[in-house]
Tab-separated table of N, CA and C in Angstrom:
chain	number	residue	atom	x	y	z
H	1	UNK	N	27.516	-42.887	0.022
H	1	UNK	CA	26.097	-43.115	-0.144
H	1	UNK	C	25.907	-43.969	-1.398
H	2	UNK	N	25.164	-45.065	-1.262
H	2	UNK	CA	24.993	-45.930	-2.429
H	2	UNK	C	23.946	-45.350	-3.380
H	3	UNK	N	23.853	-45.894	-4.573
H	3	UNK	CA	22.982	-45.359	-5.626
H	3	UNK	C	21.513	-45.414	-5.227
H	4	UNK	N	21.086	-46.494	-4.558
H	4	UNK	CA	19.677	-46.614	-4.161
H	4	UNK	C	19.314	-45.532	-3.153
H	5	UNK	N	20.197	-45.345	-2.190
H	5	UNK	CA	19.923	-44.329	-1.169
H	5	UNK	C	19.914	-42.930	-1.775
H	6	UNK	N	20.832	-42.652	-2.697
H	6	UNK	CA	20.902	-41.355	-3.374
H	6	UNK	C	19.624	-41.118	-4.181
H	7	UNK	N	19.141	-42.145	-4.875
H	7	UNK	CA	17.903	-42.027	-5.654
H	7	UNK	C	16.714	-41.766	-4.742
H	8	UNK	N	16.679	-42.470	-3.621
H	8	UNK	CA	15.591	-42.282	-2.667
H	8	UNK	C	15.620	-40.873	-2.073
H	9	UNK	N	16.808	-40.389	-1.746
H	9	UNK	CA	16.956	-39.042	-1.207
H	9	UNK	C	16.527	-38.000	-2.242
H	10	UNK	N	16.924	-38.196	-3.485
H	10	UNK	CA	16.531	-37.272	-4.556
H	10	UNK	C	15.020	-37.291	-4.751
H	11	UNK	N	14.407	-38.457	-4.759
H	11	UNK	CA	12.955	-38.569	-4.932
H	11	UNK	C	12.229	-37.883	-3.778
H	12	UNK	N	12.703	-38.073	-2.563
H	12	UNK	CA	12.092	-37.444	-1.407
H	12	UNK	C	12.204	-35.917	-1.497
H	13	UNK	N	13.355	-35.420	-1.930
H	13	UNK	CA	13.539	-33.976	-2.086
H	13	UNK	C	12.580	-33.418	-3.130
H	14	UNK	N	12.389	-34.119	-4.236
H	14	UNK	CA	11.460	-33.677	-5.278
H	14	UNK	C	10.036	-33.639	-4.738
H	15	UNK	N	9.635	-34.673	-3.988
H	15	UNK	CA	8.287	-34.712	-3.412
H	15	UNK	C	8.101	-33.559	-2.436
H	16	UNK	N	9.071	-33.316	-1.571
H	16	UNK	CA	8.964	-32.223	-0.608
H	16	UNK	C	8.883	-30.863	-1.298
H	17	UNK	N	9.712	-30.662	-2.308
H	17	UNK	CA	9.663	-29.395	-3.041
H	17	UNK	C	8.327	-29.203	-3.735
H	18	UNK	N	7.769	-30.266	-4.289
H	18	UNK	CA	6.474	-30.120	-4.959
H	18	UNK	C	5.369	-29.838	-3.950
H	19	UNK	N	5.450	-30.419	-2.757
H	19	UNK	CA	4.441	-30.139	-1.734
H	19	UNK	C	4.541	-28.709	-1.234
H	20	UNK	N	5.756	-28.218	-1.092
H	20	UNK	CA	5.956	-26.848	-0.646
H	20	UNK	C	5.421	-25.868	-1.682
H	21	UNK	N	5.589	-26.175	-2.967
H	21	UNK	CA	5.176	-25.238	-4.004
H	21	UNK	C	3.727	-25.390	-4.417
H	22	UNK	N	3.005	-26.387	-3.917
H	22	UNK	CA	1.610	-26.566	-4.301
H	22	UNK	C	0.753	-25.324	-4.087
H	23	UNK	N	0.813	-24.645	-2.951
H	23	UNK	CA	-0.032	-23.464	-2.773
H	23	UNK	C	0.233	-22.385	-3.820
H	24	UNK	N	1.479	-22.259	-4.276
H	24	UNK	CA	1.767	-21.229	-5.260
H	24	UNK	C	1.247	-21.615	-6.634
H	25	UNK	N	0.973	-22.882	-6.874
H	25	UNK	CA	0.445	-23.306	-8.159
H	25	UNK	C	-1.066	-23.439	-8.145
H	26	UNK	N	-1.669	-23.470	-6.986
H	26	UNK	CA	-3.106	-23.688	-6.874
H	26	UNK	C	-3.864	-22.444	-7.323
H	27	UNK	N	-4.965	-22.669	-7.968
H	27	UNK	CA	-5.832	-21.587	-8.402
H	27	UNK	C	-6.528	-20.961	-7.195
H	28	UNK	N	-6.970	-19.727	-7.373
H	28	UNK	CA	-7.731	-19.058	-6.321
H	28	UNK	C	-9.006	-19.825	-6.002
H	29	UNK	N	-9.470	-20.638	-6.921
H	29	UNK	CA	-10.718	-21.389	-6.723
H	29	UNK	C	-10.615	-22.400	-5.573
H	30	UNK	N	-9.407	-22.737	-5.158
H	30	UNK	CA	-9.285	-23.631	-3.997
H	30	UNK	C	-9.751	-22.931	-2.728
H	31	UNK	N	-9.713	-21.585	-2.719
H	31	UNK	CA	-10.170	-20.823	-1.560
H	31	UNK	C	-11.692	-20.674	-1.530
H	32	UNK	N	-12.306	-20.666	-2.715
H	32	UNK	CA	-13.764	-20.519	-2.837
H	32	UNK	C	-14.227	-21.552	-3.871
H	33	UNK	N	-14.264	-22.830	-3.479
H	33	UNK	CA	-14.501	-23.898	-4.466
H	33	UNK	C	-15.857	-23.831	-5.163
H	34	UNK	N	-16.876	-23.311	-4.532
H	34	UNK	CA	-18.203	-23.251	-5.144
H	34	UNK	C	-18.519	-21.861	-5.677
H	35	UNK	N	-17.498	-21.109	-6.041
H	35	UNK	CA	-17.708	-19.731	-6.482
H	35	UNK	C	-18.572	-19.670	-7.728
H	36	UNK	N	-19.483	-18.728	-7.689
H	36	UNK	CA	-20.313	-18.441	-8.856
H	36	UNK	C	-20.223	-16.948	-9.127
H	37	UNK	N	-20.412	-16.589	-10.382
H	37	UNK	CA	-20.345	-15.180	-10.739
H	37	UNK	C	-21.553	-14.452	-10.174
H	38	UNK	N	-21.283	-13.389	-9.442
H	38	UNK	CA	-22.348	-12.564	-8.883
H	38	UNK	C	-22.656	-11.374	-9.789
H	39	UNK	N	-21.640	-10.893	-10.471
H	39	UNK	CA	-21.816	-9.769	-11.381
H	39	UNK	C	-20.541	-9.502	-12.140
H	40	UNK	N	-20.660	-8.667	-13.174
H	40	UNK	CA	-19.490	-8.319	-13.984
H	40	UNK	C	-19.703	-6.967	-14.630
H	41	UNK	N	-18.609	-6.337	-15.011
H	41	UNK	CA	-18.678	-5.054	-15.685
H	41	UNK	C	-17.311	-4.661	-16.197
H	42	UNK	N	-17.273	-3.557	-16.920
H	42	UNK	CA	-16.022	-3.044	-17.483
H	42	UNK	C	-15.735	-1.661	-16.930
H	43	UNK	N	-14.456	-1.369	-16.754
H	43	UNK	CA	-14.032	-0.013	-16.432
H	43	UNK	C	-13.447	0.575	-17.706
H	44	UNK	N	-14.010	1.680	-18.146
H	44	UNK	CA	-13.498	2.410	-19.308
H	44	UNK	C	-13.195	3.835	-18.878
H	45	UNK	N	-12.084	4.355	-19.378
H	45	UNK	CA	-11.705	5.747	-19.128
H	45	UNK	C	-11.416	6.403	-20.467
H	46	UNK	N	-12.039	7.540	-20.697
H	46	UNK	CA	-11.867	8.295	-21.938
H	46	UNK	C	-12.124	7.423	-23.167
H	47	UNK	N	-13.078	6.516	-23.056
H	47	UNK	CA	-13.462	5.674	-24.177
H	47	UNK	C	-12.596	4.428	-24.364
H	48	UNK	N	-11.612	4.218	-23.515
H	48	UNK	CA	-10.735	3.054	-23.616
H	48	UNK	C	-11.055	2.072	-22.499
H	49	UNK	N	-11.293	0.804	-22.871
H	49	UNK	CA	-11.512	-0.224	-21.847
H	49	UNK	C	-10.210	-0.480	-21.110
H	50	UNK	N	-10.254	-0.351	-19.787
H	50	UNK	CA	-9.069	-0.568	-18.961
H	50	UNK	C	-9.036	-2.018	-18.480
H	51	UNK	N	-10.158	-2.481	-17.922
H	51	UNK	CA	-10.251	-3.873	-17.492
H	51	UNK	C	-11.703	-4.302	-17.427
H	52	UNK	N	-11.877	-5.617	-17.458
H	52	UNK	CA	-13.177	-6.242	-17.191
H	52	UNK	C	-13.080	-6.832	-15.798
H	53	UNK	N	-14.157	-6.702	-15.034
H	53	UNK	CA	-14.161	-7.182	-13.646
H	53	UNK	C	-15.292	-8.178	-13.452
H	54	UNK	N	-15.005	-9.193	-12.641
H	54	UNK	CA	-16.034	-10.159	-12.232
H	54	UNK	C	-15.952	-10.333	-10.731
H	55	UNK	N	-17.105	-10.308	-10.075
H	55	UNK	CA	-17.196	-10.589	-8.647
H	55	UNK	C	-17.746	-11.989	-8.498
H	56	UNK	N	-17.041	-12.822	-7.744
H	56	UNK	CA	-17.433	-14.218	-7.563
H	56	UNK	C	-17.547	-14.530	-6.085
H	57	UNK	N	-18.560	-15.280	-5.733
H	57	UNK	CA	-18.765	-15.673	-4.346
H	57	UNK	C	-19.546	-16.965	-4.274
H	58	UNK	N	-19.716	-17.469	-3.069
H	58	UNK	CA	-20.435	-18.719	-2.882
H	58	UNK	C	-21.934	-18.512	-2.803
H	59	UNK	N	-22.348	-17.306	-2.434
H	59	UNK	CA	-23.766	-17.085	-2.189
H	59	UNK	C	-24.229	-15.803	-2.871
H	60	UNK	N	-25.404	-15.863	-3.451
H	60	UNK	CA	-26.057	-14.670	-3.981
H	60	UNK	C	-27.253	-14.392	-3.075
H	61	UNK	N	-27.543	-13.170	-2.737
H	61	UNK	CA	-26.815	-11.972	-3.125
H	61	UNK	C	-25.471	-11.860	-2.399
H	62	UNK	N	-24.668	-10.914	-2.861
H	62	UNK	CA	-23.340	-10.681	-2.310
H	62	UNK	C	-23.404	-10.410	-0.813
H	63	UNK	N	-22.505	-11.070	-0.079
H	63	UNK	CA	-22.374	-10.864	1.358
H	63	UNK	C	-20.912	-10.535	1.635
H	64	UNK	N	-20.596	-9.289	2.021
H	64	UNK	CA	-19.199	-8.906	2.229
H	64	UNK	C	-18.535	-9.583	3.417
H	65	UNK	N	-19.291	-10.349	4.187
H	65	UNK	CA	-18.718	-11.068	5.325
H	65	UNK	C	-18.385	-12.517	4.979
H	66	UNK	N	-18.584	-12.903	3.725
H	66	UNK	CA	-18.244	-14.236	3.232
H	66	UNK	C	-17.059	-14.112	2.266
H	67	UNK	N	-16.286	-15.179	2.085
H	67	UNK	CA	-15.192	-15.115	1.110
H	67	UNK	C	-15.722	-14.768	-0.282
H	68	UNK	N	-14.948	-13.968	-1.001
H	68	UNK	CA	-15.290	-13.649	-2.384
H	68	UNK	C	-14.014	-13.368	-3.166
H	69	UNK	N	-14.158	-13.355	-4.478
H	69	UNK	CA	-13.023	-13.067	-5.357
H	69	UNK	C	-13.417	-11.954	-6.309
H	70	UNK	N	-12.476	-11.078	-6.580
H	70	UNK	CA	-12.640	-10.037	-7.583
H	70	UNK	C	-11.570	-10.284	-8.634
H	71	UNK	N	-12.024	-10.621	-9.835
H	71	UNK	CA	-11.116	-10.964	-10.934
H	71	UNK	C	-11.087	-9.809	-11.918
H	72	UNK	N	-9.895	-9.291	-12.196
H	72	UNK	CA	-9.717	-8.207	-13.159
H	72	UNK	C	-8.927	-8.740	-14.342
H	73	UNK	N	-9.492	-8.598	-15.540
H	73	UNK	CA	-8.811	-8.967	-16.773
H	73	UNK	C	-8.473	-7.659	-17.481
H	74	UNK	N	-7.200	-7.404	-17.640
H	74	UNK	CA	-6.736	-6.117	-18.152
H	74	UNK	C	-6.771	-6.075	-19.675
H	75	UNK	N	-7.074	-4.877	-20.192
H	75	UNK	CA	-7.112	-4.646	-21.636
H	75	UNK	C	-6.053	-3.638	-22.063
H	76	UNK	N	-5.249	-3.152	-21.118
H	76	UNK	CA	-4.222	-2.156	-21.388
H	76	UNK	C	-2.964	-2.517	-20.598
H	77	UNK	N	-1.855	-1.989	-21.036
H	77	UNK	CA	-0.612	-2.104	-20.275
H	77	UNK	C	-0.688	-1.120	-19.110
H	78	UNK	N	-0.425	-1.607	-17.909
H	78	UNK	CA	-0.396	-0.749	-16.726
H	78	UNK	C	0.760	-1.229	-15.847
H	79	UNK	N	1.558	-0.303	-15.397
H	79	UNK	CA	2.710	-0.679	-14.564
H	79	UNK	C	2.260	-1.008	-13.145
H	80	UNK	N	3.044	-1.840	-12.505
H	80	UNK	CA	2.819	-2.159	-11.093
H	80	UNK	C	2.792	-0.881	-10.267
H	81	UNK	N	3.713	0.029	-10.545
H	81	UNK	CA	3.782	1.281	-9.791
H	81	UNK	C	2.475	2.065	-9.904
H	82	UNK	N	1.893	2.113	-11.103
H	82	UNK	CA	0.623	2.823	-11.275
H	82	UNK	C	-0.508	2.114	-10.544
H	83	UNK	N	-0.534	0.785	-10.591
H	83	UNK	CA	-1.568	0.030	-9.865
H	83	UNK	C	-1.490	0.319	-8.367
H	84	UNK	N	-0.279	0.319	-7.828
H	84	UNK	CA	-0.089	0.574	-6.400
H	84	UNK	C	-0.483	2.008	-6.067
H	85	UNK	N	-0.051	2.965	-6.877
H	85	UNK	CA	-0.332	4.373	-6.596
H	85	UNK	C	-1.834	4.660	-6.581
H	86	UNK	N	-2.545	4.189	-7.591
H	86	UNK	CA	-3.994	4.435	-7.656
H	86	UNK	C	-4.699	3.716	-6.511
H	87	UNK	N	-4.279	2.515	-6.197
H	87	UNK	CA	-4.888	1.774	-5.082
H	87	UNK	C	-4.674	2.511	-3.766
H	88	UNK	N	-3.469	3.025	-3.546
H	88	UNK	CA	-3.193	3.763	-2.315
H	88	UNK	C	-4.074	5.017	-2.225
H	89	UNK	N	-4.204	5.739	-3.328
H	89	UNK	CA	-5.038	6.945	-3.333
H	89	UNK	C	-6.484	6.609	-2.972
H	90	UNK	N	-7.003	5.547	-3.573
H	90	UNK	CA	-8.397	5.180	-3.326
H	90	UNK	C	-8.604	4.642	-1.909
H	91	UNK	N	-7.667	3.871	-1.410
H	91	UNK	CA	-7.773	3.375	-0.032
H	91	UNK	C	-7.835	4.547	0.935
H	92	UNK	N	-6.962	5.536	0.744
H	92	UNK	CA	-6.953	6.692	1.636
H	92	UNK	C	-8.228	7.517	1.501
H	93	UNK	N	-8.749	7.629	0.282
H	93	UNK	CA	-9.962	8.412	0.057
H	93	UNK	C	-11.180	7.749	0.689
H	94	UNK	N	-11.258	6.419	0.610
H	94	UNK	CA	-12.453	5.696	1.044
H	94	UNK	C	-12.413	5.196	2.482
H	95	UNK	N	-11.239	5.087	3.047
H	95	UNK	CA	-11.099	4.416	4.331
H	95	UNK	C	-11.936	5.082	5.421
H	96	UNK	N	-12.703	4.252	6.113
H	96	UNK	CA	-13.511	4.752	7.232
H	96	UNK	C	-12.647	4.962	8.472
H	97	UNK	N	-11.431	4.444	8.424
H	97	UNK	CA	-10.461	4.691	9.493
H	97	UNK	C	-9.352	5.557	8.900
H	98	UNK	N	-8.532	6.106	9.733
H	98	UNK	CA	-7.395	6.868	9.241
H	98	UNK	C	-6.141	6.057	9.518
H	99	UNK	N	-5.659	5.326	8.498
H	99	UNK	CA	-4.451	4.521	8.715
H	99	UNK	C	-3.258	5.427	9.019
H	100	UNK	N	-2.384	4.953	9.869
H	100	UNK	CA	-1.175	5.713	10.197
H	100	UNK	C	-0.242	5.711	8.982
H	101	UNK	N	0.703	6.635	8.984
H	101	UNK	CA	1.688	6.692	7.904
H	101	UNK	C	2.456	5.374	7.821
H	102	UNK	N	2.775	4.778	8.977
H	102	UNK	CA	3.491	3.502	9.007
H	102	UNK	C	2.645	2.393	8.381
H	103	UNK	N	1.359	2.368	8.706
H	103	UNK	CA	0.472	1.355	8.159
H	103	UNK	C	0.336	1.529	6.644
H	104	UNK	N	0.212	2.749	6.182
H	104	UNK	CA	0.110	3.005	4.744
H	104	UNK	C	1.373	2.554	4.015
H	105	UNK	N	2.542	2.803	4.605
H	105	UNK	CA	3.797	2.343	3.996
H	105	UNK	C	3.829	0.824	3.913
H	106	UNK	N	3.379	0.164	4.985
H	106	UNK	CA	3.347	-1.300	4.992
H	106	UNK	C	2.413	-1.814	3.892
H	107	UNK	N	1.241	-1.201	3.767
H	107	UNK	CA	0.288	-1.618	2.743
H	107	UNK	C	0.859	-1.398	1.341
H	108	UNK	N	1.582	-0.307	1.169
H	108	UNK	CA	2.192	-0.032	-0.131
H	108	UNK	C	3.210	-1.120	-0.489
H	109	UNK	N	4.040	-1.510	0.473
H	109	UNK	CA	5.020	-2.580	0.246
H	109	UNK	C	4.313	-3.895	-0.083
H	110	UNK	N	3.248	-4.188	0.646
H	110	UNK	CA	2.477	-5.421	0.390
H	110	UNK	C	1.921	-5.427	-1.033
H	111	UNK	N	1.365	-4.296	-1.465
H	111	UNK	CA	0.805	-4.238	-2.818
H	111	UNK	C	1.890	-4.340	-3.882
H	112	UNK	N	3.077	-3.811	-3.610
H	112	UNK	CA	4.173	-3.941	-4.569
H	112	UNK	C	4.545	-5.410	-4.769
H	113	UNK	N	4.346	-6.217	-3.728
H	113	UNK	CA	4.613	-7.650	-3.848
H	113	UNK	C	3.442	-8.393	-4.484
H	114	UNK	N	2.235	-7.867	-4.299
H	114	UNK	CA	1.035	-8.541	-4.794
H	114	UNK	C	0.768	-8.275	-6.269
H	115	UNK	N	1.180	-7.130	-6.780
H	115	UNK	CA	0.864	-6.739	-8.147
H	115	UNK	C	2.058	-6.951	-9.065
H	116	UNK	N	1.776	-6.953	-10.346
H	116	UNK	CA	2.799	-7.068	-11.391
H	116	UNK	C	2.460	-6.038	-12.468
H	117	UNK	N	3.415	-5.766	-13.349
H	117	UNK	CA	3.097	-4.991	-14.542
H	117	UNK	C	2.129	-5.835	-15.359
H	118	UNK	N	1.031	-5.239	-15.803
H	118	UNK	CA	0.045	-6.015	-16.553
H	118	UNK	C	0.044	-5.630	-18.022
H	119	UNK	N	-0.324	-6.612	-18.829
H	119	UNK	CA	-0.470	-6.460	-20.274
H	119	UNK	C	-1.867	-6.928	-20.639
H	120	UNK	N	-2.361	-6.536	-21.815
H	120	UNK	CA	-3.685	-6.992	-22.230
H	120	UNK	C	-3.822	-8.513	-22.131
H	121	UNK	N	-4.937	-8.943	-21.546
H	121	UNK	CA	-5.222	-10.368	-21.386
H	121	UNK	C	-4.824	-10.932	-20.033
H	122	UNK	N	-3.992	-10.225	-19.281
H	122	UNK	CA	-3.564	-10.728	-17.967
H	122	UNK	C	-4.676	-10.564	-16.946
H	123	UNK	N	-4.722	-11.504	-16.006
H	123	UNK	CA	-5.711	-11.464	-14.928
H	123	UNK	C	-5.008	-11.383	-13.582
H	124	UNK	N	-5.542	-10.521	-12.733
H	124	UNK	CA	-5.170	-10.517	-11.322
H	124	UNK	C	-6.467	-10.738	-10.560
H	125	UNK	N	-6.457	-11.714	-9.679
H	125	UNK	CA	-7.633	-12.021	-8.868
H	125	UNK	C	-7.277	-11.818	-7.411
H	126	UNK	N	-8.080	-10.998	-6.750
H	126	UNK	CA	-7.944	-10.800	-5.318
H	126	UNK	C	-9.005	-11.618	-4.610
H	127	UNK	N	-8.605	-12.367	-3.604
H	127	UNK	CA	-9.533	-13.189	-2.832
H	127	UNK	C	-9.629	-12.621	-1.427
H	128	UNK	N	-10.840	-12.268	-1.023
H	128	UNK	CA	-11.109	-11.727	0.303
H	128	UNK	C	-11.443	-12.881	1.240
H	129	UNK	N	-10.702	-12.977	2.336
H	129	UNK	CA	-10.908	-14.033	3.326
H	129	UNK	C	-11.219	-13.362	4.662
H	130	UNK	N	-12.492	-13.299	5.040
H	130	UNK	CA	-12.900	-12.557	6.236
H	130	UNK	C	-12.104	-12.946	7.481
H	131	UNK	N	-11.648	-11.934	8.188
H	131	UNK	CA	-10.922	-12.159	9.424
H	131	UNK	C	-9.488	-12.614	9.226
H	132	UNK	N	-9.099	-12.893	7.974
H	132	UNK	CA	-7.741	-13.382	7.709
H	132	UNK	C	-6.937	-12.449	6.824
H	133	UNK	N	-7.585	-11.760	5.905
H	133	UNK	CA	-6.878	-10.893	4.967
H	133	UNK	C	-7.271	-11.212	3.546
H	134	UNK	N	-6.274	-11.259	2.669
H	134	UNK	CA	-6.566	-11.524	1.266
H	134	UNK	C	-5.360	-12.153	0.582
H	135	UNK	N	-5.637	-12.692	-0.592
H	135	UNK	CA	-4.608	-13.317	-1.427
H	135	UNK	C	-4.739	-12.761	-2.833
H	136	UNK	N	-3.611	-12.649	-3.517
H	136	UNK	CA	-3.614	-12.153	-4.889
H	136	UNK	C	-2.986	-13.204	-5.796
H	137	UNK	N	-3.688	-13.475	-6.889
H	137	UNK	CA	-3.248	-14.442	-7.879
H	137	UNK	C	-3.031	-13.721	-9.200
H	138	UNK	N	-1.955	-14.055	-9.869
H	138	UNK	CA	-1.716	-13.596	-11.235
H	138	UNK	C	-1.947	-14.824	-12.097
H	139	UNK	N	-3.009	-14.782	-12.899
H	139	UNK	CA	-3.458	-16.001	-13.568
H	139	UNK	C	-3.887	-16.976	-12.483
H	140	UNK	N	-3.365	-18.174	-12.511
H	140	UNK	CA	-3.669	-19.171	-11.483
H	140	UNK	C	-2.560	-19.311	-10.447
H	141	UNK	N	-1.560	-18.433	-10.501
H	141	UNK	CA	-0.411	-18.537	-9.605
H	141	UNK	C	-0.572	-17.580	-8.425
H	142	UNK	N	-0.438	-18.128	-7.233
H	142	UNK	CA	-0.479	-17.293	-6.036
H	142	UNK	C	0.718	-16.350	-6.056
H	143	UNK	N	0.426	-15.052	-6.054
H	143	UNK	CA	1.479	-14.044	-6.096
H	143	UNK	C	1.878	-13.589	-4.695
H	144	UNK	N	0.843	-13.331	-3.836
H	144	UNK	CA	1.171	-12.796	-2.514
H	144	UNK	C	-0.037	-12.925	-1.587
H	145	UNK	N	0.246	-13.171	-0.310
H	145	UNK	CA	-0.777	-13.248	0.732
H	145	UNK	C	-0.568	-12.053	1.654
H	146	UNK	N	-1.654	-11.359	1.957
H	146	UNK	CA	-1.594	-10.237	2.900
H	146	UNK	C	-2.487	-10.599	4.079
H	147	UNK	N	-1.859	-10.934	5.190
H	147	UNK	CA	-2.582	-11.389	6.389
H	147	UNK	C	-2.961	-10.192	7.247
H	148	UNK	N	-3.791	-9.320	6.683
H	148	UNK	CA	-4.210	-8.108	7.369
H	148	UNK	C	-5.675	-7.840	7.011
H	149	UNK	N	-6.608	-8.230	7.899
H	149	UNK	CA	-8.031	-8.039	7.598
H	149	UNK	C	-8.419	-6.582	7.345
H	150	UNK	N	-7.759	-5.643	8.006
H	150	UNK	CA	-8.060	-4.230	7.794
H	150	UNK	C	-7.667	-3.795	6.381
H	151	UNK	N	-6.508	-4.237	5.938
H	151	UNK	CA	-6.101	-3.938	4.562
H	151	UNK	C	-7.101	-4.536	3.574
H	152	UNK	N	-7.486	-5.791	3.790
H	152	UNK	CA	-8.389	-6.469	2.859
H	152	UNK	C	-9.684	-5.676	2.698
H	153	UNK	N	-10.270	-5.238	3.797
H	153	UNK	CA	-11.516	-4.451	3.711
H	153	UNK	C	-11.278	-3.136	2.979
H	154	UNK	N	-10.173	-2.455	3.316
H	154	UNK	CA	-9.875	-1.173	2.681
H	154	UNK	C	-9.619	-1.343	1.180
H	155	UNK	N	-8.928	-2.405	0.805
H	155	UNK	CA	-8.605	-2.616	-0.610
H	155	UNK	C	-9.856	-2.895	-1.436
H	156	UNK	N	-10.677	-3.833	-1.004
H	156	UNK	CA	-11.846	-4.197	-1.810
H	156	UNK	C	-12.921	-3.120	-1.796
H	157	UNK	N	-12.831	-2.174	-0.856
H	157	UNK	CA	-13.748	-1.031	-0.857
H	157	UNK	C	-13.575	-0.198	-2.124
H	158	UNK	N	-12.403	-0.265	-2.752
H	158	UNK	CA	-12.175	0.484	-3.987
H	158	UNK	C	-13.293	0.204	-4.992
H	159	UNK	N	-13.773	-1.021	-5.033
H	159	UNK	CA	-14.828	-1.413	-5.977
H	159	UNK	C	-16.197	-1.523	-5.317
H	160	UNK	N	-16.234	-1.891	-4.043
H	160	UNK	CA	-17.497	-2.301	-3.437
H	160	UNK	C	-18.100	-1.298	-2.452
H	161	UNK	N	-17.369	-0.280	-2.079
H	161	UNK	CA	-17.898	0.742	-1.174
H	161	UNK	C	-18.949	1.584	-1.906
H	162	UNK	N	-20.013	1.973	-1.223
H	162	UNK	CA	-21.017	2.832	-1.873
H	162	UNK	C	-20.437	4.144	-2.423
H	163	UNK	N	-19.294	4.587	-1.916
H	163	UNK	CA	-18.684	5.834	-2.375
H	163	UNK	C	-17.549	5.619	-3.373
H	164	UNK	N	-17.519	4.445	-3.998
H	164	UNK	CA	-16.517	4.175	-5.023
H	164	UNK	C	-16.591	5.236	-6.124
H	165	UNK	N	-15.488	5.446	-6.824
H	165	UNK	CA	-15.489	6.388	-7.948
H	165	UNK	C	-16.284	5.833	-9.136
H	166	UNK	N	-16.566	4.540	-9.128
H	166	UNK	CA	-17.258	3.892	-10.247
H	166	UNK	C	-18.542	3.226	-9.755
H	167	UNK	N	-19.562	4.011	-9.388
H	167	UNK	CA	-20.783	3.425	-8.829
H	167	UNK	C	-21.529	2.504	-9.804
H	168	UNK	N	-21.462	2.805	-11.100
H	168	UNK	CA	-22.128	1.934	-12.078
H	168	UNK	C	-21.456	0.562	-12.125
H	169	UNK	N	-20.127	0.541	-12.114
H	169	UNK	CA	-19.403	-0.737	-12.088
H	169	UNK	C	-19.732	-1.495	-10.805
H	170	UNK	N	-19.804	-0.796	-9.692
H	170	UNK	CA	-20.159	-1.449	-8.413
H	170	UNK	C	-21.516	-2.137	-8.531
H	171	UNK	N	-22.488	-1.450	-9.084
H	171	UNK	CA	-23.820	-2.037	-9.233
H	171	UNK	C	-23.779	-3.264	-10.134
H	172	UNK	N	-23.013	-3.200	-11.207
H	172	UNK	CA	-22.885	-4.352	-12.104
H	172	UNK	C	-22.224	-5.529	-11.388
H	173	UNK	N	-21.177	-5.255	-10.602
H	173	UNK	CA	-20.495	-6.325	-9.869
H	173	UNK	C	-21.436	-6.982	-8.857
H	174	UNK	N	-22.279	-6.175	-8.241
H	174	UNK	CA	-23.213	-6.712	-7.250
H	174	UNK	C	-24.409	-7.402	-7.890
H	175	UNK	N	-24.437	-7.412	-9.224
H	175	UNK	CA	-25.521	-8.104	-9.926
H	175	UNK	C	-26.761	-7.252	-10.113
H	176	UNK	N	-26.604	-5.934	-9.948
H	176	UNK	CA	-27.723	-5.005	-10.145
H	176	UNK	C	-27.512	-4.264	-11.452
H	177	UNK	N	-28.269	-4.600	-12.484
H	177	UNK	CA	-28.039	-3.957	-13.799
H	177	UNK	C	-28.250	-2.462	-13.789
């Protein structure tokens, strides 16, 4: 292979690799380009701020049938295992359906891929895509896609269901002071 052909092959490989990795580098805002803040609030437990939350969508008032993003900025160290465990407990408590044991195991594995150990200042943003599922971003990096609309509804119910454990935070997220 001559030098020109080798250079061309290398350049083509670099272009292909960059195109393949573009979705993982794209911000969640590519999914909801006109997102505006609908509401925000803080979760505090025993006087300690755990995270700040922002609900973002294209339209006000909030419409759960339209794409939206829930951005959590953490103020404490929390392990991935704890994030998954608490999420699983809340999904089971709030779910209007009774997921099978197999489905719950699958959701647990998905969340283990979607979440990371968090430190103060880190952001995880979940993007709800109606009829398709959801995506999770750590900062601006796509961490994991869950192509399960039932999971997406069950997960975001943790914050947005009328029976959430944090009704005041829910009202703040929905833009109701």
